[in-house]
Each structure stands twice: as structure tokens, then as C-alpha cells.
Amino acid sequence: MKNFHGSLDIDSLFNVLSRVPVKILLGFRCVSEEWYNIISNNRSFIKVHLEETEPTLSGFIFQEKFRCSNEDIKTISYMNINSLDRHHNEQSTRSKSIIHHKMFSFLPEDVVVLSSCNGLLCCRSCCFLSSSTKTTLYVCNPTNKEWITLDCPDYNKHESIVLTFDPYKDPIDVSTNFHVVRVKQFEIETENEDEEDEDKVELSQYFTFELYSSTTKLWKKSNEICHYDHGSIKKQGIYIGNVLYWLTDADHILTFNLDKELSLVISTPIPSGEFKAIPEACIGEWKGILCYVMITENGLHVWYLEDYYEAKWELKFWKSLEDIERENPKFFCNLKNHVLRRAGLHQNPWMDPLSFKDGVLLMKVFVHVYFYDIEKNLMAEACKFQDLSTNSLPCPIVLPYSMSLVPL
């Protein structure tokens, strides 16, 4: 390695290293002080590296939370997807993922992870939330252990916070610019127009949006208001192509265009009432396109959002539960019967999609968690659910994560 290093000028070194995946580059930092400075501290190199390599899914972050309590759970689990690669063509081996619980130990306090975007993460200070509690947000990069802090006034546990960061839109060789978006839901009493029942109180619900800019270092409240009386946000939001998306609990997706500061509510591909069992669903991203992932008694469905304004979806992938079981006999038995029976008893779902990114689905099946690469048709056991959960009634935030060299 020493001779190889000596034979490269700085331009050639840039050219070679800029094509190497982040995980390998982290090891190359030990070659010499020069290599360390190029990989870790040179913004121009990091910009070139982003242009030359595509972000690769590294794993998933699992943050558990209580359903009916303001108290936070401090344990955060990170599952890398190495076991998915090792499982390829290994019929006798069931390699599980290595679970990491100290991913955020570099931060000055315990945190709750809220959002993930292009290698950066947004967390908040871990505490018992009350109206008087001061909440600190951390925007950080666990790969290089860098972070910055910002205050989040009047934080409420029912609101959703999403980090937005596009390294291809803003030149990171100058600075790292990002936004943080807060969406809140409110209820107001409305006048009853029914003269026969004047005493009846009607409630109307609406969403508001607040934005933080790393450039101005200020929060501002958007003028946009989205009236929505059908339910609440079901899971954490995601950011794709300058638009934020939140899945609601009523077959809709709330959206917010960051540039135009305009919201829109679009329908999901198929109403949940079309199925015998209540379907389990999540939204995710596949190569810059919003995806809607649903598990029903009919199988696993993945739709692409083709037209944002017309809410036009295209079914890109479908596989029956019988075929999933037949192709993975080591993992599943009587899969469809279990899914239907569990739904009929109104219990926690037998099969639940937790997160989806670039063709890889993280899903819980009974007491196990699996990676499923639908493009390569590969499945591997990540872990047992008890390895991640400390609560008997888990309500987790699950986020995809890609390693990045982006500095803060």
C-alpha cells in the first residue's frame, strides 16, 4: 500500500478514491494522514465522491416508542444489511444482522431519532415531554460523528419532524444546507348548520407547517394550511424530490412541496376496505420515486407514484403470500392462514412492513424481522423482534440509513 500511495499524485488519488464506496473509504483513512485529510476533511473530494457514486442503503434504524406515554425509550437499534448479502446462495446458513445500540453515543445526551435523509439524521433530546420542556434537535452524521444543534420551541410529541437535505441540489463543497419541517395537527370547533341540532359540536381538523433553514438559522411558519378531517399522520414522513410525504390512517398521503410551500392530499392506490383483512402499509422510496408498500391476504404489493397531481399509481411488484412461503420455506409456514387469523382476532398484525428503500423491505413477521430484496428475490433474517423491542406494545419509528461522508 505504501508503494501504491507513493505512485499517485493528488489528482489520481482523487480519481481513484472518489469511486470507492463509503464503507471501504472509512478503512482507507488509516493509510496515511494525507488520505485521512482527503477523505474526511476535503469538501471538494466529498462533492466529487457524491457525483461518482450512488448512495447505497447501509441498514435500518429502529427507534421504539410508547403508544400511550410521554416518556421516551432511550434504546435505538441499528440493523446493517450485510446479512442480506451473505445469505445469497447460502442454503445452510441463516446469518443474522449485527445489531448496534450505540450508533448515537457520540452525541452529548440520549436522543430519539426522528428522520433520515441522504446520510444525515435528525434527532431530539430524550426526556419526559411536557409543555414546559425545552427540546433540542440534533442534525448529525453518525459516519463522521459530526453534529449541530437547534432549538425546537413548543415541541409536541404528536407532531412530525422531517429532515430535508439534497446534496445534489446545494453545493456541499461550500456548506451543508438543510431544512427541518414540522407538521402539526389542530382541532377547532365549527358552526353547526343543522337547525334541528344546534347544540351538536362539530370539530374540524387541519395541518400547519413550520420550516427551519440552516442558512438563516431561523424557524418560520408557512402560510399554508391543509384542512383534513379523516385522521392523523400514521408514520414518520419522508422527503423525495423536494416534496415531503406522510401516510395517514385513512387511505391518504399528506404531501408538502418545500419550494412552493403548498400541500396536497392524495389517495393511496387501493382503499383498505377492498380486503378481508385490514392491510398493513408503509411508504418508501425507490430510486427517487415514492412507493406505497402494502401487505394483504393477497400478497405483497409495491406501487410507484407516477403522477403526483392526479394521484396515479402503477403496480411495480406483486407476489402472493403462498409464493413468498414457497421460496422461503426456512422462514415461513402457513403464512396466509396466520395473516388472516391474526386480522380476524384484531391483534397486532402477523406480517407488517416497517420500512422500504431502493427495493429492500424491512418487515416484521410474527416475532422475527426480515430483510427482503424484491429485485434480487433474496430474503434474510435480520433479528428477533425482542432484540429490538423493550416494550410489549411497540410503536416504532423505522428509518432507512445510507452511510455518507457529508460534513456538518
Short mmCIF file of C-alpha atoms in Angstrom, two decimals:
data_model
loop_
_atom_site.label_atom_id
_atom_site.label_comp_id
_atom_site.label_asym_id
_atom_site.label_seq_id
_atom_site.Cartn_x
_atom_site.Cartn_y
_atom_site.Cartn_z
CA MET A 1 0.00 0.00 0.00
CA LYS A 2 2.89 2.36 0.70
CA ASN A 3 4.31 1.96 -2.83
CA PHE A 4 0.83 2.39 -4.31
CA HIS A 5 0.36 5.58 -2.30
CA GLY A 6 3.71 6.95 -3.38
CA SER A 7 2.97 6.39 -7.06
CA LEU A 8 -0.21 8.50 -7.05
CA ASP A 9 -0.36 12.27 -7.44
CA ILE A 10 -3.19 14.16 -5.80
CA ASP A 11 -5.39 14.21 -8.93
CA SER A 12 -5.01 10.49 -9.47
CA LEU A 13 -5.73 9.85 -5.81
CA PHE A 14 -8.94 11.89 -6.06
CA ASN A 15 -9.92 9.98 -9.18
CA VAL A 16 -9.39 6.56 -7.61
CA LEU A 17 -10.85 7.21 -4.17
CA SER A 18 -13.92 9.02 -5.50
CA ARG A 19 -15.15 5.70 -6.96
CA VAL A 20 -14.76 3.72 -3.74
CA PRO A 21 -17.85 3.03 -1.54
CA VAL A 22 -18.07 4.93 1.75
CA LYS A 23 -17.71 1.82 3.90
CA ILE A 24 -14.36 0.98 2.32
CA LEU A 25 -13.18 4.60 2.39
CA LEU A 26 -13.56 4.66 6.15
CA GLY A 27 -10.87 1.98 6.36
CA PHE A 28 -8.65 3.80 3.85
CA ARG A 29 -8.44 6.77 6.20
CA CYS A 30 -5.85 4.78 8.17
CA VAL A 31 -3.41 4.56 5.24
CA SER A 32 -1.83 7.94 5.87
CA GLU A 33 -2.51 11.41 7.20
CA GLU A 34 -2.88 12.67 3.62
CA TRP A 35 -5.53 10.05 2.81
CA TYR A 36 -7.33 10.83 6.07
CA ASN A 37 -7.49 14.55 5.27
CA ILE A 38 -8.73 13.93 1.74
CA ILE A 39 -11.47 11.51 2.79
CA SER A 40 -12.59 13.22 5.99
CA ASN A 41 -11.86 16.94 5.63
CA ASN A 42 -11.83 17.82 1.94
CA ARG A 43 -15.25 19.12 0.88
CA SER A 44 -14.25 19.16 -2.79
CA PHE A 45 -13.43 15.45 -2.64
CA ILE A 46 -16.68 14.65 -0.85
CA LYS A 47 -18.61 16.53 -3.55
CA VAL A 48 -16.83 14.57 -6.30
CA HIS A 49 -17.45 11.31 -4.43
CA LEU A 50 -21.18 12.02 -4.30
CA GLU A 51 -21.20 12.67 -8.03
CA GLU A 52 -19.28 9.50 -8.86
CA THR A 53 -21.06 7.01 -6.56
CA GLU A 54 -24.71 6.32 -5.85
CA PRO A 55 -25.90 6.30 -2.22
CA THR A 56 -26.18 2.71 -1.05
CA LEU A 57 -28.56 1.52 1.64
CA SER A 58 -26.50 0.55 4.68
CA GLY A 59 -29.25 -0.61 7.03
CA PHE A 60 -32.27 0.44 9.08
CA ILE A 61 -32.62 2.35 12.34
CA PHE A 62 -35.27 1.18 14.82
CA GLN A 63 -36.49 3.64 17.44
CA GLU A 64 -39.14 2.26 19.76
CA LYS A 65 -41.72 4.48 21.41
CA PHE A 66 -44.61 4.00 23.81
CA ARG A 67 -48.13 4.27 22.43
CA CYS A 68 -49.77 5.99 25.40
CA SER A 69 -47.00 7.71 27.30
CA ASN A 70 -44.93 10.88 27.04
CA GLU A 71 -41.88 9.05 28.35
CA ASP A 72 -39.16 8.26 25.82
CA ILE A 73 -37.39 4.96 25.29
CA LYS A 74 -33.64 5.52 25.07
CA THR A 75 -32.72 2.36 23.17
CA ILE A 76 -32.03 2.83 19.46
CA SER A 77 -31.12 -0.18 17.32
CA TYR A 78 -29.30 -0.20 14.00
CA MET A 79 -29.51 -3.24 11.71
CA ASN A 80 -26.98 -3.40 8.88
CA ILE A 81 -27.93 -5.31 5.74
CA ASN A 82 -24.70 -7.32 5.48
CA SER A 83 -26.64 -10.49 6.30
CA LEU A 84 -28.70 -9.99 3.13
CA ASP A 85 -25.54 -10.20 1.02
CA ARG A 86 -24.17 -13.16 3.00
CA HIS A 87 -27.44 -15.02 2.60
CA HIS A 88 -27.12 -15.04 -1.19
CA ASN A 89 -26.76 -18.66 -2.36
CA GLU A 90 -26.17 -19.88 1.20
CA GLN A 91 -28.73 -22.60 1.77
CA SER A 92 -27.39 -23.84 5.07
CA THR A 93 -26.58 -20.53 6.76
CA ARG A 94 -29.01 -18.15 8.46
CA SER A 95 -26.70 -15.26 9.23
CA LYS A 96 -28.42 -12.57 11.25
CA SER A 97 -27.69 -8.88 11.19
CA ILE A 98 -25.39 -7.40 13.80
CA ILE A 99 -27.50 -5.12 16.00
CA HIS A 100 -25.79 -1.91 17.11
CA HIS A 101 -27.18 0.01 20.08
CA LYS A 102 -24.55 2.78 20.35
CA MET A 103 -24.95 4.47 16.99
CA PHE A 104 -25.57 7.86 18.62
CA SER A 105 -23.18 7.57 21.56
CA PHE A 106 -21.08 10.44 20.12
CA LEU A 107 -23.89 12.92 20.92
CA PRO A 108 -23.79 14.72 24.29
CA GLU A 109 -27.10 13.24 25.53
CA ASP A 110 -29.60 10.47 24.88
CA VAL A 111 -31.77 11.15 21.84
CA VAL A 112 -34.84 9.96 19.97
CA VAL A 113 -34.28 9.61 16.22
CA LEU A 114 -36.89 11.34 14.08
CA SER A 115 -35.83 11.46 10.44
CA SER A 116 -33.22 10.25 7.95
CA CYS A 117 -32.22 11.90 4.68
CA ASN A 118 -29.26 11.21 2.37
CA GLY A 119 -26.86 10.18 5.12
CA LEU A 120 -27.88 12.81 7.68
CA LEU A 121 -30.20 12.20 10.64
CA CYS A 122 -32.39 14.41 12.80
CA CYS A 123 -32.84 13.51 16.48
CA ARG A 124 -34.25 15.27 19.50
CA SER A 125 -33.23 15.32 23.13
CA CYS A 126 -34.62 12.39 25.10
CA CYS A 127 -36.80 13.40 28.02
CA PHE A 128 -40.23 13.23 29.58
CA LEU A 129 -42.11 15.63 27.36
CA SER A 130 -44.30 18.31 28.86
CA SER A 131 -45.39 21.76 27.79
CA SER A 132 -42.52 23.34 29.71
CA THR A 133 -39.78 21.05 28.43
CA LYS A 134 -37.12 22.60 26.22
CA THR A 135 -36.41 20.38 23.24
CA THR A 136 -33.10 20.36 21.37
CA LEU A 137 -32.80 18.98 17.85
CA TYR A 138 -29.59 17.39 16.61
CA VAL A 139 -28.78 17.15 12.91
CA CYS A 140 -25.92 14.69 12.71
CA ASN A 141 -23.87 12.34 10.59
CA PRO A 142 -23.01 9.12 12.51
CA THR A 143 -20.41 8.16 9.90
CA ASN A 144 -18.08 11.06 10.72
CA LYS A 145 -19.62 11.73 14.18
CA GLU A 146 -20.38 15.39 13.47
CA TRP A 147 -23.48 17.26 14.64
CA ILE A 148 -25.07 20.66 15.07
CA THR A 149 -27.91 21.68 17.41
CA LEU A 150 -31.00 23.85 17.07
CA ASP A 151 -33.84 24.67 19.43
CA CYS A 152 -37.33 23.36 18.75
CA PRO A 153 -39.76 25.61 20.66
CA ASP A 154 -43.04 24.20 21.99
CA TYR A 155 -42.40 20.68 20.73
CA ASN A 156 -45.32 18.26 20.98
CA LYS A 157 -44.89 14.50 20.72
CA HIS A 158 -47.84 14.28 18.29
CA GLU A 159 -46.18 16.45 15.65
CA SER A 160 -43.93 15.08 12.93
CA ILE A 161 -40.44 16.39 12.17
CA VAL A 162 -38.73 15.65 8.85
CA LEU A 163 -35.18 16.49 7.78
CA THR A 164 -34.73 17.56 4.16
CA PHE A 165 -31.25 17.51 2.62
CA ASP A 166 -30.31 17.28 -1.06
CA PRO A 167 -26.53 17.11 -1.64
CA TYR A 168 -27.09 17.26 -5.41
CA LYS A 169 -29.09 20.50 -5.25
CA ASP A 170 -26.87 22.53 -2.94
CA PRO A 171 -23.05 22.63 -3.38
CA ILE A 172 -21.67 20.88 -0.30
CA ASP A 173 -18.12 21.97 -1.17
CA VAL A 174 -19.14 25.38 0.23
CA SER A 175 -21.50 24.45 3.08
CA THR A 176 -24.05 21.81 4.04
CA ASN A 177 -27.54 23.28 3.74
CA PHE A 178 -30.69 21.57 5.00
CA HIS A 179 -34.23 22.25 6.19
CA VAL A 180 -36.26 20.81 9.04
CA VAL A 181 -40.03 20.70 8.60
CA ARG A 182 -42.56 20.40 11.43
CA VAL A 183 -46.14 19.41 10.67
CA LYS A 184 -48.75 19.89 13.39
CA GLN A 185 -52.41 18.89 13.53
CA PHE A 186 -55.05 21.02 15.24
CA GLU A 187 -58.75 20.76 16.01
CA ILE A 188 -61.20 23.64 16.03
CA GLU A 189 -64.91 23.82 16.72
CA THR A 190 -67.06 24.73 13.73
CA GLU A 191 -70.54 26.13 13.49
CA ASN A 192 -73.34 23.63 13.08
CA GLU A 193 -75.54 24.48 10.11
CA ASP A 194 -78.20 21.94 11.09
CA GLU A 195 -81.05 23.95 12.66
CA GLU A 196 -82.59 20.81 14.20
CA ASP A 197 -79.48 20.04 16.21
CA GLU A 198 -77.98 23.39 17.14
CA ASP A 199 -76.30 22.06 20.30
CA LYS A 200 -74.19 19.50 18.46
CA VAL A 201 -70.47 20.39 18.44
CA GLU A 202 -68.53 19.67 15.26
CA LEU A 203 -64.76 19.53 15.08
CA SER A 204 -62.67 20.40 12.07
CA GLN A 205 -59.02 19.36 11.75
CA TYR A 206 -56.16 20.93 9.86
CA PHE A 207 -52.38 20.70 9.43
CA THR A 208 -49.86 23.55 9.66
CA PHE A 209 -46.21 23.59 8.61
CA GLU A 210 -43.12 25.23 10.14
CA LEU A 211 -39.73 25.35 8.42
CA TYR A 212 -36.19 25.74 9.74
CA SER A 213 -33.40 26.76 7.37
CA SER A 214 -29.75 26.06 8.16
CA THR A 215 -28.90 29.14 6.09
CA THR A 216 -30.93 31.64 8.12
CA LYS A 217 -30.87 29.55 11.32
CA LEU A 218 -34.48 30.57 11.95
CA TRP A 219 -37.90 28.93 12.12
CA LYS A 220 -40.74 30.37 10.08
CA LYS A 221 -44.39 29.39 9.93
CA SER A 222 -45.71 28.68 6.46
CA ASN A 223 -48.93 30.34 5.37
CA GLU A 224 -50.12 27.00 4.03
CA ILE A 225 -52.95 25.26 5.91
CA CYS A 226 -54.24 21.83 4.92
CA HIS A 227 -57.77 21.03 6.09
CA TYR A 228 -58.12 17.31 6.76
CA ASP A 229 -60.90 15.65 8.79
CA HIS A 230 -60.16 11.98 8.08
CA GLY A 231 -57.50 11.04 10.59
CA SER A 232 -53.95 11.62 11.77
CA ILE A 233 -50.48 11.00 10.43
CA LYS A 234 -49.76 7.30 10.78
CA LYS A 235 -45.99 7.11 10.41
CA GLN A 236 -42.98 9.39 10.04
CA GLY A 237 -42.58 11.44 6.87
CA ILE A 238 -40.08 11.04 4.06
CA TYR A 239 -38.50 13.51 1.61
CA ILE A 240 -38.25 12.81 -2.13
CA GLY A 241 -37.53 15.32 -4.89
CA ASN A 242 -38.37 18.43 -2.88
CA VAL A 243 -41.71 17.01 -1.67
CA LEU A 244 -42.48 15.60 1.77
CA TYR A 245 -44.91 12.71 2.26
CA TRP A 246 -46.76 11.41 5.32
CA LEU A 247 -49.00 8.33 5.35
CA THR A 248 -52.27 8.90 7.25
CA ASP A 249 -54.53 6.33 8.90
CA ALA A 250 -57.34 6.90 6.37
CA ASP A 251 -56.03 5.70 2.97
CA HIS A 252 -54.46 9.09 2.17
CA ILE A 253 -50.99 10.58 1.88
CA LEU A 254 -50.36 14.15 3.04
CA THR A 255 -47.79 15.99 0.90
CA PHE A 256 -45.95 19.31 1.18
CA ASN A 257 -43.90 20.94 -1.59
CA LEU A 258 -40.92 22.58 0.09
CA ASP A 259 -40.21 25.20 -2.60
CA LYS A 260 -43.81 26.27 -3.25
CA GLU A 261 -44.97 25.69 0.34
CA LEU A 262 -48.14 24.04 -0.93
CA SER A 263 -49.82 20.94 0.49
CA LEU A 264 -51.90 18.28 -1.22
CA VAL A 265 -53.69 15.16 -0.03
CA ILE A 266 -53.58 12.21 -2.44
CA SER A 267 -55.28 8.84 -2.26
CA THR A 268 -53.45 5.56 -1.81
CA PRO A 269 -53.69 3.04 -4.70
CA ILE A 270 -56.38 0.78 -3.22
CA PRO A 271 -58.77 1.51 -0.31
CA SER A 272 -58.21 -0.76 2.67
CA GLY A 273 -61.88 -1.76 2.58
CA GLU A 274 -61.23 -3.81 -0.56
CA PHE A 275 -59.62 -6.58 1.50
CA LYS A 276 -60.89 -9.10 4.05
CA ALA A 277 -58.11 -8.34 6.47
CA ILE A 278 -57.04 -4.82 7.34
CA PRO A 279 -53.91 -4.29 5.21
CA GLU A 280 -50.62 -3.16 6.69
CA ALA A 281 -48.75 -0.50 4.73
CA CYS A 282 -45.83 1.91 4.66
CA ILE A 283 -44.43 4.43 2.20
CA GLY A 284 -40.86 4.45 0.96
CA GLU A 285 -38.54 5.45 -1.85
CA TRP A 286 -37.17 3.56 -4.82
CA LYS A 287 -34.59 5.47 -6.87
CA GLY A 288 -36.22 8.83 -6.32
CA ILE A 289 -39.84 7.68 -6.67
CA LEU A 290 -42.46 7.47 -3.92
CA CYS A 291 -43.58 3.90 -3.25
CA TYR A 292 -46.59 2.53 -1.40
CA VAL A 293 -45.98 -0.91 0.10
CA MET A 294 -48.97 -2.97 1.23
CA ILE A 295 -49.32 -6.47 2.67
CA THR A 296 -52.75 -8.09 2.38
CA GLU A 297 -54.16 -11.61 2.23
CA ASN A 298 -53.45 -11.40 -1.50
CA GLY A 299 -49.73 -10.85 -1.05
CA LEU A 300 -47.07 -8.15 -1.09
CA HIS A 301 -47.80 -5.15 -3.34
CA VAL A 302 -45.45 -2.29 -4.27
CA TRP A 303 -46.80 0.70 -6.21
CA TYR A 304 -44.96 3.63 -7.83
CA LEU A 305 -46.46 7.12 -7.78
CA GLU A 306 -46.46 8.01 -11.49
CA ASP A 307 -48.37 11.31 -11.36
CA TYR A 308 -48.29 13.46 -8.23
CA TYR A 309 -51.19 15.76 -9.11
CA GLU A 310 -53.55 13.07 -10.41
CA ALA A 311 -52.55 10.52 -7.73
CA LYS A 312 -51.84 7.99 -10.47
CA TRP A 313 -50.15 4.81 -9.26
CA GLU A 314 -48.61 1.87 -11.12
CA LEU A 315 -48.21 -1.59 -9.60
CA LYS A 316 -44.49 -2.39 -9.98
CA PHE A 317 -44.26 -5.56 -7.90
CA TRP A 318 -46.62 -8.20 -6.55
CA LYS A 319 -46.04 -11.61 -5.02
CA SER A 320 -48.57 -13.86 -3.31
CA LEU A 321 -48.06 -15.00 0.27
CA GLU A 322 -48.03 -18.58 -1.00
CA ASP A 323 -45.11 -17.82 -3.33
CA ILE A 324 -43.22 -15.98 -0.60
CA GLU A 325 -43.60 -19.02 1.67
CA ARG A 326 -42.68 -21.48 -1.09
CA GLU A 327 -39.49 -19.58 -1.92
CA ASN A 328 -38.50 -19.21 1.75
CA PRO A 329 -39.51 -22.47 3.48
CA LYS A 330 -36.89 -21.97 6.23
CA PHE A 331 -38.65 -18.85 7.43
CA PHE A 332 -42.39 -19.31 6.87
CA CYS A 333 -45.14 -21.87 7.36
CA ASN A 334 -48.89 -21.35 6.73
CA LEU A 335 -48.18 -17.69 6.14
CA LYS A 336 -51.51 -16.73 4.58
CA ASN A 337 -53.55 -18.54 7.25
CA HIS A 338 -51.63 -16.73 10.00
CA VAL A 339 -52.17 -13.34 8.35
CA LEU A 340 -55.93 -13.90 8.04
CA ARG A 341 -56.36 -15.42 11.51
CA ARG A 342 -54.44 -12.62 13.22
CA ALA A 343 -56.51 -9.97 11.46
CA GLY A 344 -59.74 -11.71 12.38
CA LEU A 345 -58.79 -11.56 16.05
CA HIS A 346 -57.95 -7.82 15.81
CA GLN A 347 -54.48 -8.42 17.21
CA ASN A 348 -51.13 -6.98 16.21
CA PRO A 349 -50.51 -7.87 12.54
CA TRP A 350 -48.70 -11.10 11.80
CA MET A 351 -46.88 -9.51 8.86
CA ASP A 352 -46.06 -5.79 8.95
CA PRO A 353 -43.95 -3.69 6.51
CA LEU A 354 -41.73 -1.43 8.62
CA SER A 355 -39.64 0.46 6.07
CA PHE A 356 -38.79 0.36 2.35
CA LYS A 357 -35.82 1.80 0.48
CA ASP A 358 -34.43 1.09 -3.02
CA GLY A 359 -36.03 -2.32 -3.36
CA VAL A 360 -35.24 -3.57 0.15
CA LEU A 361 -38.15 -4.10 2.53
CA LEU A 362 -37.74 -4.42 6.28
CA MET A 363 -40.72 -6.32 7.64
CA LYS A 364 -41.85 -7.95 10.85
CA VAL A 365 -43.37 -11.42 10.61
CA PHE A 366 -44.69 -12.63 13.98
CA VAL A 367 -41.64 -12.38 16.29
CA HIS A 368 -38.96 -12.08 13.60
CA VAL A 369 -37.66 -9.20 11.47
CA TYR A 370 -36.55 -9.84 7.87
CA PHE A 371 -34.78 -8.06 5.05
CA TYR A 372 -36.39 -8.73 1.67
CA ASP A 373 -34.65 -7.56 -1.51
CA ILE A 374 -37.51 -7.77 -4.01
CA GLU A 375 -35.28 -7.07 -7.05
CA LYS A 376 -32.85 -9.90 -6.29
CA ASN A 377 -35.55 -12.06 -4.67
CA LEU A 378 -33.38 -12.52 -1.57
CA MET A 379 -34.58 -12.77 2.00
CA ALA A 380 -32.55 -12.87 5.21
CA GLU A 381 -33.47 -12.81 8.87
CA ALA A 382 -32.37 -9.57 10.48
CA CYS A 383 -33.11 -10.48 14.10
CA LYS A 384 -35.85 -11.38 16.52
CA PHE A 385 -38.22 -8.58 17.40
CA GLN A 386 -37.35 -8.94 21.09
CA ASP A 387 -33.76 -7.96 20.22
CA LEU A 388 -35.10 -4.54 19.22
CA SER A 389 -38.11 -4.02 21.44
CA THR A 390 -38.28 -3.43 25.17
CA ASN A 391 -41.99 -2.67 25.20
CA SER A 392 -44.81 -5.20 24.93
CA LEU A 393 -46.84 -2.82 22.73
CA PRO A 394 -44.20 -1.35 20.38
CA CYS A 395 -44.94 1.62 18.16
CA PRO A 396 -41.61 2.12 16.40
CA ILE A 397 -40.09 4.69 14.10
CA VAL A 398 -38.11 2.77 11.47
CA LEU A 399 -35.79 4.67 9.11
CA PRO A 400 -33.51 3.61 6.24
CA TYR A 401 -29.92 4.80 6.54
CA SER A 402 -27.13 5.27 3.99
CA MET A 403 -23.57 5.98 5.11
CA SER A 404 -22.27 9.33 3.93
CA LEU A 405 -19.15 11.49 4.20
CA VAL A 406 -21.15 14.73 4.17
CA PRO A 407 -19.65 17.15 6.74
CA LEU A 408 -21.59 19.40 9.07
#
